[in-house]
Short mmCIF file of C-alpha atoms in Angstrom, two decimals:
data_model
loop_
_atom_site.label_atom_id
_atom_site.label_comp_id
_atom_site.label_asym_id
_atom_site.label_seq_id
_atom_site.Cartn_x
_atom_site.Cartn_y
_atom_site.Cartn_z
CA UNK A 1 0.00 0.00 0.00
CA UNK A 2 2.39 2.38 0.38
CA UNK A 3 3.69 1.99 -2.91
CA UNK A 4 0.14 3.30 -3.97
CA UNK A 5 0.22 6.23 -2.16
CA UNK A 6 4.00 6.90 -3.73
CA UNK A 7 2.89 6.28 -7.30
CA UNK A 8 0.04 8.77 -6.93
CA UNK A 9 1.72 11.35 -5.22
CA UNK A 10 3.87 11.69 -8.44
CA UNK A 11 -0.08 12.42 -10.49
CA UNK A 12 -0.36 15.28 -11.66
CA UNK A 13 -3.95 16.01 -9.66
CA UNK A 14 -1.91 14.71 -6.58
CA UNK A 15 1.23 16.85 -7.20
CA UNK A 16 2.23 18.46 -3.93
CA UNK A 17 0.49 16.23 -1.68
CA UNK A 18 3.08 13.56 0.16
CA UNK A 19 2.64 9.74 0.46
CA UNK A 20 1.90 10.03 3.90
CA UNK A 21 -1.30 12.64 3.43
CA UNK A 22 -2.64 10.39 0.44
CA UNK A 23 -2.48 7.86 3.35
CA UNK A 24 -5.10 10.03 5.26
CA UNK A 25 -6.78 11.96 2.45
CA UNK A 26 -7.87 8.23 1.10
CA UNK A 27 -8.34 6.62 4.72
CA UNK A 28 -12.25 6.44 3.79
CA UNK A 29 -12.15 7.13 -0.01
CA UNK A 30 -14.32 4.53 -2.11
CA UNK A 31 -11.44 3.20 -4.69
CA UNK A 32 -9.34 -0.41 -6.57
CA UNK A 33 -6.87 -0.82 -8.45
CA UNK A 34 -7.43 -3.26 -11.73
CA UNK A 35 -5.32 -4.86 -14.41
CA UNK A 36 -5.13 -5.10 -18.08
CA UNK A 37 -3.22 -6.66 -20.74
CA UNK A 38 -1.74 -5.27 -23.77
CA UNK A 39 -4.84 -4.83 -26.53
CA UNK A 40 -7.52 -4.54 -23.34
CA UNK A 41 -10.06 -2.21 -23.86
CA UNK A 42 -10.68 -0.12 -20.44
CA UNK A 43 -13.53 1.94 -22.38
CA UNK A 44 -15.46 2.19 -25.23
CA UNK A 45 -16.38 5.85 -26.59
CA UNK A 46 -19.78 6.87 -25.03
CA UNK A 47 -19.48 4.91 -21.57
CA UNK A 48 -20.11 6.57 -18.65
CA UNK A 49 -17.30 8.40 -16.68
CA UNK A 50 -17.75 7.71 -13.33
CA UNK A 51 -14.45 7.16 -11.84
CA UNK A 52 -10.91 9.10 -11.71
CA UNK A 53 -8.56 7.28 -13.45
CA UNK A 54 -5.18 7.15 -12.76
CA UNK A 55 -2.24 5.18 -14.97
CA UNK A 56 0.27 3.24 -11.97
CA UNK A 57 2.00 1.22 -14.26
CA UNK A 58 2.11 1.42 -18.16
CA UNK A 59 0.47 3.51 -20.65
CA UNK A 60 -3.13 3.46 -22.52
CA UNK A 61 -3.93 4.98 -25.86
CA UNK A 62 -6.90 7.33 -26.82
CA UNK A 63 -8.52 6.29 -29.99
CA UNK A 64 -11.08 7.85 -32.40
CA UNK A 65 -12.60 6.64 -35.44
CA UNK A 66 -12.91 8.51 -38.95
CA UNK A 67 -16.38 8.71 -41.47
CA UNK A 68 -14.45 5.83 -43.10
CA UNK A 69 -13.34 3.78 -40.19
CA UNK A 70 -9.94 4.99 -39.74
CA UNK A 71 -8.35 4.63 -36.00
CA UNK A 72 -6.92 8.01 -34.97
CA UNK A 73 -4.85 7.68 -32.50
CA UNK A 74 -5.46 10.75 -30.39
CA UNK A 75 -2.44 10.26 -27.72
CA UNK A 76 -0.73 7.93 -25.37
CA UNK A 77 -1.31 8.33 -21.75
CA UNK A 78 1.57 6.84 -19.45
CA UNK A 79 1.97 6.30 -15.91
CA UNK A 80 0.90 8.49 -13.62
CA UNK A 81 -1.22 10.48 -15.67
CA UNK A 82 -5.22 10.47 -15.79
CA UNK A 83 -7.69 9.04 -17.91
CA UNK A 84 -10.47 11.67 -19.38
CA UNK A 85 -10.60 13.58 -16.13
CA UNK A 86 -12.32 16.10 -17.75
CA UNK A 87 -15.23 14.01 -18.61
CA UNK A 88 -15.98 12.72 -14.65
CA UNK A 89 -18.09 16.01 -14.55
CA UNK A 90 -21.20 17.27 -16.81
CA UNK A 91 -24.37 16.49 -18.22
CA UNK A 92 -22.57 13.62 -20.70
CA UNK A 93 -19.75 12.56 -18.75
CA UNK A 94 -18.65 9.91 -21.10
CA UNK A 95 -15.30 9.04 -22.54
CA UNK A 96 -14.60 10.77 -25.80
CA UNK A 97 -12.85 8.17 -27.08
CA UNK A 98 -12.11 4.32 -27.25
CA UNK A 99 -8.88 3.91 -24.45
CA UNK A 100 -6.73 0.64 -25.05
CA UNK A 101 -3.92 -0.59 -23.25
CA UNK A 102 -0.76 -0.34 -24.89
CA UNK A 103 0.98 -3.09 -22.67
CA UNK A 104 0.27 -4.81 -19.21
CA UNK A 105 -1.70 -1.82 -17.28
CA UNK A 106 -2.76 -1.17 -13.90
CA UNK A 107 -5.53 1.56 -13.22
CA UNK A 108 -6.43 3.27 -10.20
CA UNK A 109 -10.14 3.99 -10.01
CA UNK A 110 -11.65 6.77 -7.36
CA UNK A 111 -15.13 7.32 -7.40
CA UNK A 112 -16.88 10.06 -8.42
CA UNK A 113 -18.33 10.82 -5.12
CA UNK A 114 -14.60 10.35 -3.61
CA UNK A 115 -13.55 12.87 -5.98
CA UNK A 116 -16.05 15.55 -4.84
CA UNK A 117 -15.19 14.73 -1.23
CA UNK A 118 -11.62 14.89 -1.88
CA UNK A 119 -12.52 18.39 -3.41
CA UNK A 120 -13.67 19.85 0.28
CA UNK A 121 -10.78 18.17 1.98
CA UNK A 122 -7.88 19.05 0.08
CA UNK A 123 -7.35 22.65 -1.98
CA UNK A 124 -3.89 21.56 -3.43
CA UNK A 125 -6.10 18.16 -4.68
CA UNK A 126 -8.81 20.80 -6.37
CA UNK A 127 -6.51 23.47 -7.55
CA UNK A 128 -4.58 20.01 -9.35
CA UNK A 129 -7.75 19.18 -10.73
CA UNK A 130 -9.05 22.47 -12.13
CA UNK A 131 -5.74 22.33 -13.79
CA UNK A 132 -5.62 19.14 -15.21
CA UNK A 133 -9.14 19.52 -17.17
CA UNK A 134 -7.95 22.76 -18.23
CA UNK A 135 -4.69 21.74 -19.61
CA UNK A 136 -6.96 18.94 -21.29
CA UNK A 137 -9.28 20.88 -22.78
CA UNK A 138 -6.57 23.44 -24.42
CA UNK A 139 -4.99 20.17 -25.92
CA UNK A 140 -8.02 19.08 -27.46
CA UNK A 141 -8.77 22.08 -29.33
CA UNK A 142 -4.77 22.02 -30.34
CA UNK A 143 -5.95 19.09 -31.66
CA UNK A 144 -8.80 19.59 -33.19
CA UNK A 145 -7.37 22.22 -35.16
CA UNK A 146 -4.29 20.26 -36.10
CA UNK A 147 -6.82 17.94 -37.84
CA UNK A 148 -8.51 20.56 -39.56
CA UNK A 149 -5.75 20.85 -42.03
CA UNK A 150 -6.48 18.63 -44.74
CA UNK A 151 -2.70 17.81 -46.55
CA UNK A 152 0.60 15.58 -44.29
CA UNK A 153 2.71 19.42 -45.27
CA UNK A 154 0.11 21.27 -43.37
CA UNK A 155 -0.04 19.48 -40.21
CA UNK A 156 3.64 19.24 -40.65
CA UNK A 157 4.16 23.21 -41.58
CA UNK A 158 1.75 23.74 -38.29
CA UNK A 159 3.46 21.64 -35.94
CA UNK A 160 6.91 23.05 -36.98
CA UNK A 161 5.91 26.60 -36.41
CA UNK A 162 4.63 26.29 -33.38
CA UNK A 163 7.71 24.23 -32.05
CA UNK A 164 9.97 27.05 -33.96
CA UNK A 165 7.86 30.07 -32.41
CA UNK A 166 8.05 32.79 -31.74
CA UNK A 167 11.26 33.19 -33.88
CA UNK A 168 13.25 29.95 -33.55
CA UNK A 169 15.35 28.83 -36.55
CA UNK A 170 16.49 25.25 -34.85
CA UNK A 171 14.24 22.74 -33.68
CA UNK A 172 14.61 19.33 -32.32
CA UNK A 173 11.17 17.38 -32.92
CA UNK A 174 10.16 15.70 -28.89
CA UNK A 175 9.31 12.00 -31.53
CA UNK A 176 10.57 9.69 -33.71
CA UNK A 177 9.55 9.69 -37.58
CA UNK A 178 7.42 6.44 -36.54
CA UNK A 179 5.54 8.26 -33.71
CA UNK A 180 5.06 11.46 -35.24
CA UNK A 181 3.53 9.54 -37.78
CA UNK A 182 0.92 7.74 -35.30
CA UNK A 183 0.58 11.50 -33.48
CA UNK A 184 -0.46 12.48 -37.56
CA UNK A 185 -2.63 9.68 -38.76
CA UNK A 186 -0.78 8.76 -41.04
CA UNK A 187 1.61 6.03 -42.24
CA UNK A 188 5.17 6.40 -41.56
CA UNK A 189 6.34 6.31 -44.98
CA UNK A 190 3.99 8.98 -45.81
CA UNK A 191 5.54 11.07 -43.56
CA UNK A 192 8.83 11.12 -44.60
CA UNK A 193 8.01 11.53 -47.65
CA UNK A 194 6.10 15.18 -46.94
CA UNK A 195 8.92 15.56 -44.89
CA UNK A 196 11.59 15.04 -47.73
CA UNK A 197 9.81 17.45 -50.22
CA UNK A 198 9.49 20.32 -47.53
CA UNK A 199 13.10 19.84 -47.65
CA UNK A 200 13.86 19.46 -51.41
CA UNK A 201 11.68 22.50 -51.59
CA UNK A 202 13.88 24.75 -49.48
CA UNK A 203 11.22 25.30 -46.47
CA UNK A 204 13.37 23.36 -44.26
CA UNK A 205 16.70 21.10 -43.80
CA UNK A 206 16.98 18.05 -41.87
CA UNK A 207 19.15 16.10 -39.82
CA UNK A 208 17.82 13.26 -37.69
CA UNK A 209 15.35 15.08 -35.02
CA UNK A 210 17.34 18.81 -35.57
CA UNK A 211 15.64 21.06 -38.58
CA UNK A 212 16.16 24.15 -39.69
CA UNK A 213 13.82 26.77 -40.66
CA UNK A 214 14.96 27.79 -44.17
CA UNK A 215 11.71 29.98 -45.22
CA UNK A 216 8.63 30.57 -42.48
CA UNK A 217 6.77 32.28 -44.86
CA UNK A 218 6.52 29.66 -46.99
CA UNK A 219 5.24 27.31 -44.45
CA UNK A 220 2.40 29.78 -42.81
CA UNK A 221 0.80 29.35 -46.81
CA UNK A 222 1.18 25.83 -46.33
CA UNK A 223 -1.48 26.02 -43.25
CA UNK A 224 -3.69 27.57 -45.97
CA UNK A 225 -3.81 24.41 -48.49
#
């Protein structure tokens, strides 16, 4: 047990709050911990929200499907990070998306009522919260508009420019060519192929993660293809 309480002390709703006062602040808390093998399906999109979930051990992938039955992966979520805590709360508090586990899993699960009570107790465990959703929700809508643009050089040109602002000509993409690719949609390939021509093209120049910004302009009328 203490183990628990030292693995969620490092979550980001439970940042600043030491193993020994998750000891207390869960003494009469309604919550288990559950397993799950690689390929597991934790939730389907449109269940019911009704626990925080926590990642101890592992990592789970969000999941959405395309008009033509496409997987998009949305993004990984690794251990000690929560599951859709922005959805516990509202008048459809369901999970967004389909969440699979990556490899062998284990998930803590608070209840919902836990979580409110948690919220009267605690002020560092609320002010972690409030955060959390709101970091969420900002991502989302990054998202969201990252998928808006409709070509593999637009997402690319976007993602690049935001890495390289506000005037940065050296960048060192935070993924491999294999998981940028997943993070796109698209086939790896694919990618380094739209990568390639933005380079034969003189918008950028490569080598391994580092690239240069050769011509910004060019690439801010790529996000309007």
């Amino acid at each position: 047990m203490p183990m628990l309480y030292q693995q969620l002390s490092q979550s980001p709703v439970f940042r600043g709050i030491s193993p020994d006062e998750m000891e207390n602040l869960l003494i009469d808390s309604q919550y288990q911990i559950k397993k799950f093998s690689k390929g597991d399906m934790l939730a389907f999109r449109e269940d019911k929200c009704e626990n925080l979930m926590i990642v101890l051990k592992g990592s789970v992938k969000g999941e959405m499907l395309d008009p033509s039955g496409k997987s998009i992966k949305i993004e990984d979520i690794m251990a000690p990070y929560p599951i859709a805590s922005a959805f516990l709360f509202g008048q459809r508090n369901e999970f967004p998306v389909n969440v699979t586990a990556n490899e062998e899993v284990e998930v803590f699960y608070l209840s919902k009522n836990s979580v409110i009570e948690l919220f009267q107790k605690n002020k560092v465990f609320l002010t972690n919260y409030l955060n959390s959703i709101s970091n969420r929700s900002q991502f989302l809508a990054n998202k969201l508009m990252f998928l808006n643009f409709k070509t593999i050089k637009g997402k690319l040109a976007n993602y690049l420019l935001k890495l390289a602002a506000p005037d940065k000509t050296f960048i060192t993409l935070p993924k491999s060519q294999a998981e940028m690719a997943n993070f796109f949609g698209v086939t790896r390939p694919s990618f380094a192929r739209s990568l390639k021509e933005m380079e034969q093209e003189g918008l950028i120049e490569i080598n391994r993660r580092e690239i240069k910004i050769l011509n910004r302009q060019k690439l801010i009328r790529l996000l309007q293809q």
